[in-house]
mmCIF file of C-alpha atoms in Angstrom:
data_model
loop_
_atom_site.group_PDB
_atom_site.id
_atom_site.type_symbol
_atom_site.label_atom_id
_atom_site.label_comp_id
_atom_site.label_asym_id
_atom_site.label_seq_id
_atom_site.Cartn_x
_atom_site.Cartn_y
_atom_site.Cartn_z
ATOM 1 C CA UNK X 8 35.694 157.830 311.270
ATOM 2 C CA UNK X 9 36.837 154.953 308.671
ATOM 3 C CA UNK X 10 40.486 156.049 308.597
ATOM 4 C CA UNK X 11 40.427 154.945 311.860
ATOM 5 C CA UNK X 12 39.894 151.664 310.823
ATOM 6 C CA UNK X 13 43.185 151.074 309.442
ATOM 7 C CA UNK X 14 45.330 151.963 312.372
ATOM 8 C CA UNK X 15 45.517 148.390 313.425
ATOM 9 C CA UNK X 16 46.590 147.014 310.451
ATOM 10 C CA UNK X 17 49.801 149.680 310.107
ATOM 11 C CA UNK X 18 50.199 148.825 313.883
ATOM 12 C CA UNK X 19 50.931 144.955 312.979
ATOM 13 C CA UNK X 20 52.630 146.052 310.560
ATOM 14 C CA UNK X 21 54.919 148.230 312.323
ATOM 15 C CA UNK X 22 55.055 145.129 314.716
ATOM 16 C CA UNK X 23 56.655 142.805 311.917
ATOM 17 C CA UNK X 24 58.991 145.210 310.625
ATOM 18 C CA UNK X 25 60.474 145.252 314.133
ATOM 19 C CA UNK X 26 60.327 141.493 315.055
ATOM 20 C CA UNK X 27 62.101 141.466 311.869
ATOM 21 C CA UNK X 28 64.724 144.152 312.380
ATOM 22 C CA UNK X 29 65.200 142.053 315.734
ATOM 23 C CA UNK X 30 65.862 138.520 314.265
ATOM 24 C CA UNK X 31 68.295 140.121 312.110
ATOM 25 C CA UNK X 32 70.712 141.471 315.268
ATOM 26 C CA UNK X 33 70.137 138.432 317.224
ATOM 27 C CA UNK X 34 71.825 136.404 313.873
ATOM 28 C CA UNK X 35 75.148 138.979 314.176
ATOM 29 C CA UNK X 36 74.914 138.772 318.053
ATOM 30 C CA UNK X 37 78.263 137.665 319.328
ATOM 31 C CA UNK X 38 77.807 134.338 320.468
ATOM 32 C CA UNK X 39 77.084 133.426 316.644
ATOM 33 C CA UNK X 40 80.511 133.065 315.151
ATOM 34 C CA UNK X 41 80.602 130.063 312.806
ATOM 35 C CA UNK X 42 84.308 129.119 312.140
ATOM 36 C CA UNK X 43 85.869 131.242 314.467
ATOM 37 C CA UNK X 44 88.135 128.420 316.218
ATOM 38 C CA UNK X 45 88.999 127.278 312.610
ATOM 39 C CA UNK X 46 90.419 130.437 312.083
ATOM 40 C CA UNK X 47 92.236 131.073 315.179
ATOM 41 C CA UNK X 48 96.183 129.352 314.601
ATOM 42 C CA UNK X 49 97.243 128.016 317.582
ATOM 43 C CA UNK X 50 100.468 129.590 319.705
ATOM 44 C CA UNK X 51 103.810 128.476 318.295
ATOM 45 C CA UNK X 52 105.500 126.252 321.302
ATOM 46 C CA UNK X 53 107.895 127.762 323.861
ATOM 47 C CA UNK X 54 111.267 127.107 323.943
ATOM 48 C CA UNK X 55 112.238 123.844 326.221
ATOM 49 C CA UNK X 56 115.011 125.956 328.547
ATOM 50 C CA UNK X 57 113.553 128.356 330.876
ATOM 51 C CA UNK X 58 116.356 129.417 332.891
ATOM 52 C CA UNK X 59 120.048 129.649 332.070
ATOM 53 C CA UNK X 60 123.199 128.125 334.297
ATOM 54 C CA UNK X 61 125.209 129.767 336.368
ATOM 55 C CA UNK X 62 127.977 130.680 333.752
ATOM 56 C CA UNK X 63 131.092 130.893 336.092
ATOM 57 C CA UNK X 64 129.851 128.054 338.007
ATOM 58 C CA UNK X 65 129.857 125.599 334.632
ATOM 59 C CA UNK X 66 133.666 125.024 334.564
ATOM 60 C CA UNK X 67 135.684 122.476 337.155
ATOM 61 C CA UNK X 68 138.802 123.684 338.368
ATOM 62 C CA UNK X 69 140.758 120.697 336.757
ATOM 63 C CA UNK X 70 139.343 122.096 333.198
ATOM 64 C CA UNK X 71 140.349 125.642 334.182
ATOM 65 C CA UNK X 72 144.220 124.037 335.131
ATOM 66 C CA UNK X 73 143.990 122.502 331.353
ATOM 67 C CA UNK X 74 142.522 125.665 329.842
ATOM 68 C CA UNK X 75 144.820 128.071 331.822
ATOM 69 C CA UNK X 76 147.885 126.512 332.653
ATOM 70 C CA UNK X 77 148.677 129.799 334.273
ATOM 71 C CA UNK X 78 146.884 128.952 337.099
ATOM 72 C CA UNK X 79 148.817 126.326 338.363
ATOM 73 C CA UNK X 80 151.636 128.519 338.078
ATOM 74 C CA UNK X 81 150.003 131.109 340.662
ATOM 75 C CA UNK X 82 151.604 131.009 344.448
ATOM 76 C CA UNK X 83 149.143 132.891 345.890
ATOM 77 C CA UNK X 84 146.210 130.786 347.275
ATOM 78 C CA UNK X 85 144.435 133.824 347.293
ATOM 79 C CA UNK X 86 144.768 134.713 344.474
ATOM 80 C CA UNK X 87 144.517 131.216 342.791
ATOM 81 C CA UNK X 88 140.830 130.974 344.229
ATOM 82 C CA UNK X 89 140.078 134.031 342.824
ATOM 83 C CA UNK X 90 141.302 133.226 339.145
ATOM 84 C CA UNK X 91 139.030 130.235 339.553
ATOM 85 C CA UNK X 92 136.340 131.990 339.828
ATOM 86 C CA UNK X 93 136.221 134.256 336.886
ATOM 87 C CA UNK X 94 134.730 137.308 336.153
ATOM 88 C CA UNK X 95 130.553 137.314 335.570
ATOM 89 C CA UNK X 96 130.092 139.670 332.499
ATOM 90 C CA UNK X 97 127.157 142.642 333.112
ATOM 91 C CA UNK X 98 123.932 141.981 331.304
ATOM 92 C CA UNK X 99 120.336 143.552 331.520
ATOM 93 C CA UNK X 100 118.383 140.197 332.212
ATOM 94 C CA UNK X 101 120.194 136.962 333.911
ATOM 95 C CA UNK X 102 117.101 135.066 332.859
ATOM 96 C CA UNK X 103 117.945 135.703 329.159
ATOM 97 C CA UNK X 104 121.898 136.222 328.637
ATOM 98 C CA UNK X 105 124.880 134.944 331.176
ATOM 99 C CA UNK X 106 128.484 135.050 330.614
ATOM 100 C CA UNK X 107 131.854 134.565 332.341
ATOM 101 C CA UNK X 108 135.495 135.403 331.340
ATOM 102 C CA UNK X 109 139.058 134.129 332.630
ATOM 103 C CA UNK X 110 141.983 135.603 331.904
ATOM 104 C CA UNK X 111 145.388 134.495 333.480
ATOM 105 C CA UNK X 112 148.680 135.036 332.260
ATOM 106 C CA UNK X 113 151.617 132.126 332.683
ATOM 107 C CA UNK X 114 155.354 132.266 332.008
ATOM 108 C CA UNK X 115 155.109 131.421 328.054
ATOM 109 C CA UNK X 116 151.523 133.179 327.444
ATOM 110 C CA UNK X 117 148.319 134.610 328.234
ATOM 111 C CA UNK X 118 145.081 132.293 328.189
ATOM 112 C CA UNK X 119 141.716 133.982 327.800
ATOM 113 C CA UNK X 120 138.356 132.640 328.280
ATOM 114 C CA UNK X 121 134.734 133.280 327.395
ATOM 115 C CA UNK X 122 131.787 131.853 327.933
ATOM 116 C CA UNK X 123 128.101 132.960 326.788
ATOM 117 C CA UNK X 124 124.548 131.498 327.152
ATOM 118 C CA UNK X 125 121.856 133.349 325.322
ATOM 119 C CA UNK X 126 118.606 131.925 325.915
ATOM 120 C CA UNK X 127 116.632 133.173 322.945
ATOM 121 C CA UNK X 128 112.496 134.180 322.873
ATOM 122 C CA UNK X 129 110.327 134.766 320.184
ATOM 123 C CA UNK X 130 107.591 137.465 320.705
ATOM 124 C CA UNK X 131 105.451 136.432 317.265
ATOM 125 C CA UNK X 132 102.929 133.804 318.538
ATOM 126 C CA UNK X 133 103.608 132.685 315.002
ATOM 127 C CA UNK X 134 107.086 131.751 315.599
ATOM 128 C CA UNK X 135 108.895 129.298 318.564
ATOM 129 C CA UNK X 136 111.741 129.894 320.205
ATOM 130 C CA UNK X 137 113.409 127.065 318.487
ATOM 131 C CA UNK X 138 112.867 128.503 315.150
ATOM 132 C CA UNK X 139 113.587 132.183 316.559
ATOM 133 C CA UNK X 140 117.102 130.419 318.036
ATOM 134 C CA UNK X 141 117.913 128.998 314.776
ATOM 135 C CA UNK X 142 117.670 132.245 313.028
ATOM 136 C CA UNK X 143 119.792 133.847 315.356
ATOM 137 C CA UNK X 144 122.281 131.315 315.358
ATOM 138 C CA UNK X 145 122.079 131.362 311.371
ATOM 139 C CA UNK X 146 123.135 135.627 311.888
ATOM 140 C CA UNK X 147 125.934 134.424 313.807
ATOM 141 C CA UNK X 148 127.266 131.723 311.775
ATOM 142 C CA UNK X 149 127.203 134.077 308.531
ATOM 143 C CA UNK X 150 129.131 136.663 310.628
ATOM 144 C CA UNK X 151 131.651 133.761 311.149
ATOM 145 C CA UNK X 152 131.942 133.660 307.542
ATOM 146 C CA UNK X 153 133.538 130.373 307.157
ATOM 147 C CA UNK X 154 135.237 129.160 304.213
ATOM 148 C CA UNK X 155 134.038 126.660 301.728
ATOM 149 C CA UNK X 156 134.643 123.036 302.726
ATOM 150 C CA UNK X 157 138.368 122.284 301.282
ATOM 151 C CA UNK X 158 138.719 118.981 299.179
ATOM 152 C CA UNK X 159 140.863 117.233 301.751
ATOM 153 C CA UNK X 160 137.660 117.641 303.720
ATOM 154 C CA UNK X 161 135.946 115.685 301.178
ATOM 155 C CA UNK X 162 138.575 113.030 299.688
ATOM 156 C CA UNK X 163 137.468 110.734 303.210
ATOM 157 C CA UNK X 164 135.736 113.019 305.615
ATOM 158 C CA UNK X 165 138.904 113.359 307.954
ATOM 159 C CA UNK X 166 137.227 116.263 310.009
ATOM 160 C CA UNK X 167 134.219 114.573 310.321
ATOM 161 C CA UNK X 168 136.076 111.483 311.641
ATOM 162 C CA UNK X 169 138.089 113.834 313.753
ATOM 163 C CA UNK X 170 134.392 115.218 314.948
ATOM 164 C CA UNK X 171 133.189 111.899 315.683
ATOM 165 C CA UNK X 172 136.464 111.157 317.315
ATOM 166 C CA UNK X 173 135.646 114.462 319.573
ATOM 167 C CA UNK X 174 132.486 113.028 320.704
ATOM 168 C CA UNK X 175 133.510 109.519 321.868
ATOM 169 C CA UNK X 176 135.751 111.220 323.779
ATOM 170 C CA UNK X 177 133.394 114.065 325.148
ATOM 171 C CA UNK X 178 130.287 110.813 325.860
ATOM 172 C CA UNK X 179 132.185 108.174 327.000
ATOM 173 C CA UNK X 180 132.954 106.892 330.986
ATOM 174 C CA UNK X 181 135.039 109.943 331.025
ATOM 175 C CA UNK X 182 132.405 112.512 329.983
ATOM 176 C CA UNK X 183 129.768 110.925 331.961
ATOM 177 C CA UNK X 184 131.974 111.358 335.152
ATOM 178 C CA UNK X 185 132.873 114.951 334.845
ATOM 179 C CA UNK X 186 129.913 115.990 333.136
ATOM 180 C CA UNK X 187 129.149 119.013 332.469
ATOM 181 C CA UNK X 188 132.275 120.615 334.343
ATOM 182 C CA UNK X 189 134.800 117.832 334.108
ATOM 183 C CA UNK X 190 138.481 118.430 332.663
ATOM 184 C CA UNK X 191 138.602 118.458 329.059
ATOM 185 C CA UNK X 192 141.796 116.539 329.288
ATOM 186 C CA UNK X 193 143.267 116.800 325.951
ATOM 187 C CA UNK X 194 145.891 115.129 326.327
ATOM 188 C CA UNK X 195 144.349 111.939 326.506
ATOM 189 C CA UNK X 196 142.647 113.498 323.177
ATOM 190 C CA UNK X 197 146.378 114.183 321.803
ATOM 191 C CA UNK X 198 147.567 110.568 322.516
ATOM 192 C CA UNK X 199 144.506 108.985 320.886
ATOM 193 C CA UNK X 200 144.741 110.991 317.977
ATOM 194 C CA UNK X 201 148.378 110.178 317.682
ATOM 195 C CA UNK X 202 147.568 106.760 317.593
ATOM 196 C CA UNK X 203 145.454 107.238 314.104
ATOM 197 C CA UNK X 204 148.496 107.632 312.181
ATOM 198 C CA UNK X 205 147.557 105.667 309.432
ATOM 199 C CA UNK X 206 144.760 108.020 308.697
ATOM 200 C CA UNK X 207 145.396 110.548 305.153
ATOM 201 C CA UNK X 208 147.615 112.783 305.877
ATOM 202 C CA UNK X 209 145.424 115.824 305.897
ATOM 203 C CA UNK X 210 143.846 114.290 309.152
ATOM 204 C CA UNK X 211 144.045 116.033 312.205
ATOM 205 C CA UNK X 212 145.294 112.670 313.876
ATOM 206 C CA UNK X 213 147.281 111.528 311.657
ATOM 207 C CA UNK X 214 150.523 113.622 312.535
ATOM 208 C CA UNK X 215 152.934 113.309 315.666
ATOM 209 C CA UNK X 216 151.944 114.956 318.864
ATOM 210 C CA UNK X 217 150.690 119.025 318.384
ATOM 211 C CA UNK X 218 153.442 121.327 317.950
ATOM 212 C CA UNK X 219 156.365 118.384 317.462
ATOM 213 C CA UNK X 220 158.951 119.238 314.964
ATOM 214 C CA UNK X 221 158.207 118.227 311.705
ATOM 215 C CA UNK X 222 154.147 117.577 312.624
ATOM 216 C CA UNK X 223 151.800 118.133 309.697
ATOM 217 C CA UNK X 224 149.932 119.819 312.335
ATOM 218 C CA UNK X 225 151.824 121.890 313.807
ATOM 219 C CA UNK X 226 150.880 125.622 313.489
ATOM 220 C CA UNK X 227 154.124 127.067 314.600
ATOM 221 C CA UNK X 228 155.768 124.713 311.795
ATOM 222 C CA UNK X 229 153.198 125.465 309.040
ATOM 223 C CA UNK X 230 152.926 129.262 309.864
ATOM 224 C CA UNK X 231 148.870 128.748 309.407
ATOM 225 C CA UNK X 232 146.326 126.720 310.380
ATOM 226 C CA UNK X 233 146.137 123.404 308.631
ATOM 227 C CA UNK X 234 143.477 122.342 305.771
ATOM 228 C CA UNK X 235 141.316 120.034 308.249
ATOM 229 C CA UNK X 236 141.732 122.501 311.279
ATOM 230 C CA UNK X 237 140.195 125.473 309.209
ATOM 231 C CA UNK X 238 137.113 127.366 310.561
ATOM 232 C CA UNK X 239 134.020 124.617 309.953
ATOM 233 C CA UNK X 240 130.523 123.126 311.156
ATOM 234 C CA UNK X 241 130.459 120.652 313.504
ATOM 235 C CA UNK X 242 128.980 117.497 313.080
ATOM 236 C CA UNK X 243 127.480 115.713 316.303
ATOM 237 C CA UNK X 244 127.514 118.900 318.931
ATOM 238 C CA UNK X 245 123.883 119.398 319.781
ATOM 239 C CA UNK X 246 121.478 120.754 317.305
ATOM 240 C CA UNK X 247 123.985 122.335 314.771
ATOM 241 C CA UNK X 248 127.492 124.242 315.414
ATOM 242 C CA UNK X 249 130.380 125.759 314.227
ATOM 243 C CA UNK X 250 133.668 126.118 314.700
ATOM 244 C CA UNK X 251 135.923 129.311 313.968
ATOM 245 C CA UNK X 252 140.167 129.223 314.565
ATOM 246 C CA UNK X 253 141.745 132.809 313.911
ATOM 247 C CA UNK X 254 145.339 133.950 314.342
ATOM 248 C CA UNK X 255 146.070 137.287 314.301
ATOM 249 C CA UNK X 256 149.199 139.413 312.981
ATOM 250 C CA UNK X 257 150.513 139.046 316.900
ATOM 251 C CA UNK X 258 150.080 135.615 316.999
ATOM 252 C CA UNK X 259 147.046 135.379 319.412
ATOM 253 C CA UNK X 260 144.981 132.031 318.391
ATOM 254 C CA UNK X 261 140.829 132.641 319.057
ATOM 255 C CA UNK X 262 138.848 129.327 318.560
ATOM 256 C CA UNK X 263 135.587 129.904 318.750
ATOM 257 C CA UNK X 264 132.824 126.962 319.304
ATOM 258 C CA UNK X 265 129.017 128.400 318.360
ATOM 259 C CA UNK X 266 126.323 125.680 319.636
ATOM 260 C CA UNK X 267 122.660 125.414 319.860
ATOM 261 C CA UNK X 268 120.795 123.638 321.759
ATOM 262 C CA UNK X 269 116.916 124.050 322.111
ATOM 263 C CA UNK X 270 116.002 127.872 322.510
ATOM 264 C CA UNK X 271 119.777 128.433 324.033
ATOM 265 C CA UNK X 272 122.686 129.775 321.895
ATOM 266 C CA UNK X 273 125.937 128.847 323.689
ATOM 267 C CA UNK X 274 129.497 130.560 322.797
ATOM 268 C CA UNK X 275 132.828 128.711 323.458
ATOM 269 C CA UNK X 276 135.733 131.392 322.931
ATOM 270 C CA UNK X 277 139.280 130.579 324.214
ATOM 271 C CA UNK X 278 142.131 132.558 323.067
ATOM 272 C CA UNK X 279 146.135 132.287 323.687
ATOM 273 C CA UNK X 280 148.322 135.153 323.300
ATOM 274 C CA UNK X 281 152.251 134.104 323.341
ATOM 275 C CA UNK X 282 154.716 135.798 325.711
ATOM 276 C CA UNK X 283 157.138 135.334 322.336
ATOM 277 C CA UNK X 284 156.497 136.970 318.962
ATOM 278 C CA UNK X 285 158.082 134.268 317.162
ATOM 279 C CA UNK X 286 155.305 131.286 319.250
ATOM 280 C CA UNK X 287 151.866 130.189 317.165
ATOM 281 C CA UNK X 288 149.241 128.526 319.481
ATOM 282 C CA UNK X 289 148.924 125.387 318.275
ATOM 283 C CA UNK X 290 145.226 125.084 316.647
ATOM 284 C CA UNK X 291 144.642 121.518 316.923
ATOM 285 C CA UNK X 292 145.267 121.702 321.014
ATOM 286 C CA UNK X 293 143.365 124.860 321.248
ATOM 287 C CA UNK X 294 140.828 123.233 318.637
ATOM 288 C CA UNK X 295 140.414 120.071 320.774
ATOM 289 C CA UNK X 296 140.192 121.790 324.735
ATOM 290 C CA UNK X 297 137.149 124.075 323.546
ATOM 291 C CA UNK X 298 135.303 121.358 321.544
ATOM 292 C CA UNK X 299 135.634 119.439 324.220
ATOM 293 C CA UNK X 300 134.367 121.846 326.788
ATOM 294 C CA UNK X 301 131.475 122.574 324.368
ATOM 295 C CA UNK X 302 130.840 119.187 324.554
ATOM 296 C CA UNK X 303 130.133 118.860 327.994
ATOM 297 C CA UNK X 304 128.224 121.849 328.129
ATOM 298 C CA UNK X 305 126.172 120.472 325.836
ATOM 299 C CA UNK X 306 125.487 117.489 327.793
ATOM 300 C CA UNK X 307 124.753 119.398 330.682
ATOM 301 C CA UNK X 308 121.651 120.392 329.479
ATOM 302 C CA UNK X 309 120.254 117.297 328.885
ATOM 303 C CA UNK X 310 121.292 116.476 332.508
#
């Protein structure tokens, strides 16, 4: 009968082992996570533009008469409204990409143009849709693959005076009155370029009227596009931009305008193809009407 006698003491001490085994799990139970909201990184910040305008919508008629002189030119009131109006391009999501193209054709060329809003998201919590923008916009700027600055860009900064120029125009008591929509009117640009003719030569304002015989900046004259009209960032047009000016072996001028603004990638592209072989589009009028509409698309969303 003595074994018997030490069954309560391997009963106890069965009964510590499993208070002990106990402790242990309640120490690893899930509510006991030191440093777990240290370790968490917070979600990057969404981009500030949730929705994106209506893209054929964005334009007033009186910039469409200075963009597409063709229209004026049109009898038809029919078929004037309906050249207004443009042409929404097909996309997948409205919430994410919107465009709208014009085309119209007038008795001494063909105008073309192209609008697109990209509103850009990032799916890595890691990353915002600002910075996710930005590196898109970089992918598009290195497809533009402009040229080096040229030294009459750097002997006095004439194309970023003619920049700065752009934007007094674009936010001053004109701009705020026609907003986002309102006529680009470059011939008021023209006229006060003209009147910087005692800038360097190489200046885009410091010639005669665009396309005048004998103007340094005339592109029908020069057979090219001048030094300070050349493809180029832009200083002053939202958060960064870019401008691109090609002319193709038929003599059709494309100036492209690349801005971003936020989480939103906006794309300026207006193009003029001559009813004569022997015509070049001039590049500083071109240059100057879709700056100046990217300009007050650019203001519109800060409206």
């Amino acid at each position: 009968m003595q074994p018997k006698a030490y069954v309560p003491g391997v009963a106890v001490l069965l009964t510590a082992l499993l208070a002990g085994c106990t402790g242990s799990d309640e120490s690893n139970s899930p509510d006991d996570k030191p440093g777990t909201s240290s370790t968490t990184a917070p979600a990057a910040p969404p981009g500030r533009y949730r929705t994106l305008p209506e893209p054929c919508g964005v334009v007033s008629k009186g910039a469409l008469d200075a963009l597409l002189p063709g229209i004026k030119q049109l009898t038809d009131e029919e078929q004037r409204e309906t050249a207004y109006e443009g042409e929404a391009t097909q996309t997948f999501d409205t919430d994410r990409r919107v465009g709208c193209r014009w085309k119209v054709e007038s008795t001494v060329a063909t105008d073309h143009l192209f609008l697109d809003f990209e509103r850009v998201v990032s799916y890595d919590n890691a990353v915002s849709d600002d910075d996710k923008a930005a590196e898109v916009y970089a992918a598009k700027l290195e497809a533009a693959d402009l040229p080096e600055p040229s030294a009459a860009e750097s002997d006095g900064g004439d194309s970023k005076k003619d920049d700065k120029k752009a934007d007094r125009e674009d936010g001053g008591e004109g701009g705020n009155e026609a907003g986002a929509s309102g006529d680009p009117k470059p011939s008021e640009s023209a006229t006060e370029s003209a009147s910087d003719s005692s800038s360097s030569p190489d200046s885009p304002g410091s010639s005669d009227s665009p396309g005048s015989p004998g103007s340094a900046d005339s592109s029908a004259s020069a057979g090219g596009t001048p030094a300070a009209l050349q493809p180029r960032a832009l200083d002053g047009l939202s958060d960064e931009a870019f401008l691109n000016d090609e002319l193709s072996t038929a003599q059709q001028r494309t100036v492209t305008v690349v801005f971003r603004t936020s989480n939103v990638i906006v794309t300026v592209e207006y193009a003029e193809q001559p009813t004569s072989v022997t015509e070049v589009p001039d590049s500083k009028e071109m240059q100057d009407r879709a700056r100046n509409l990217a300009a007050r698309l650019a203001e519109s969303f800060n409206e």
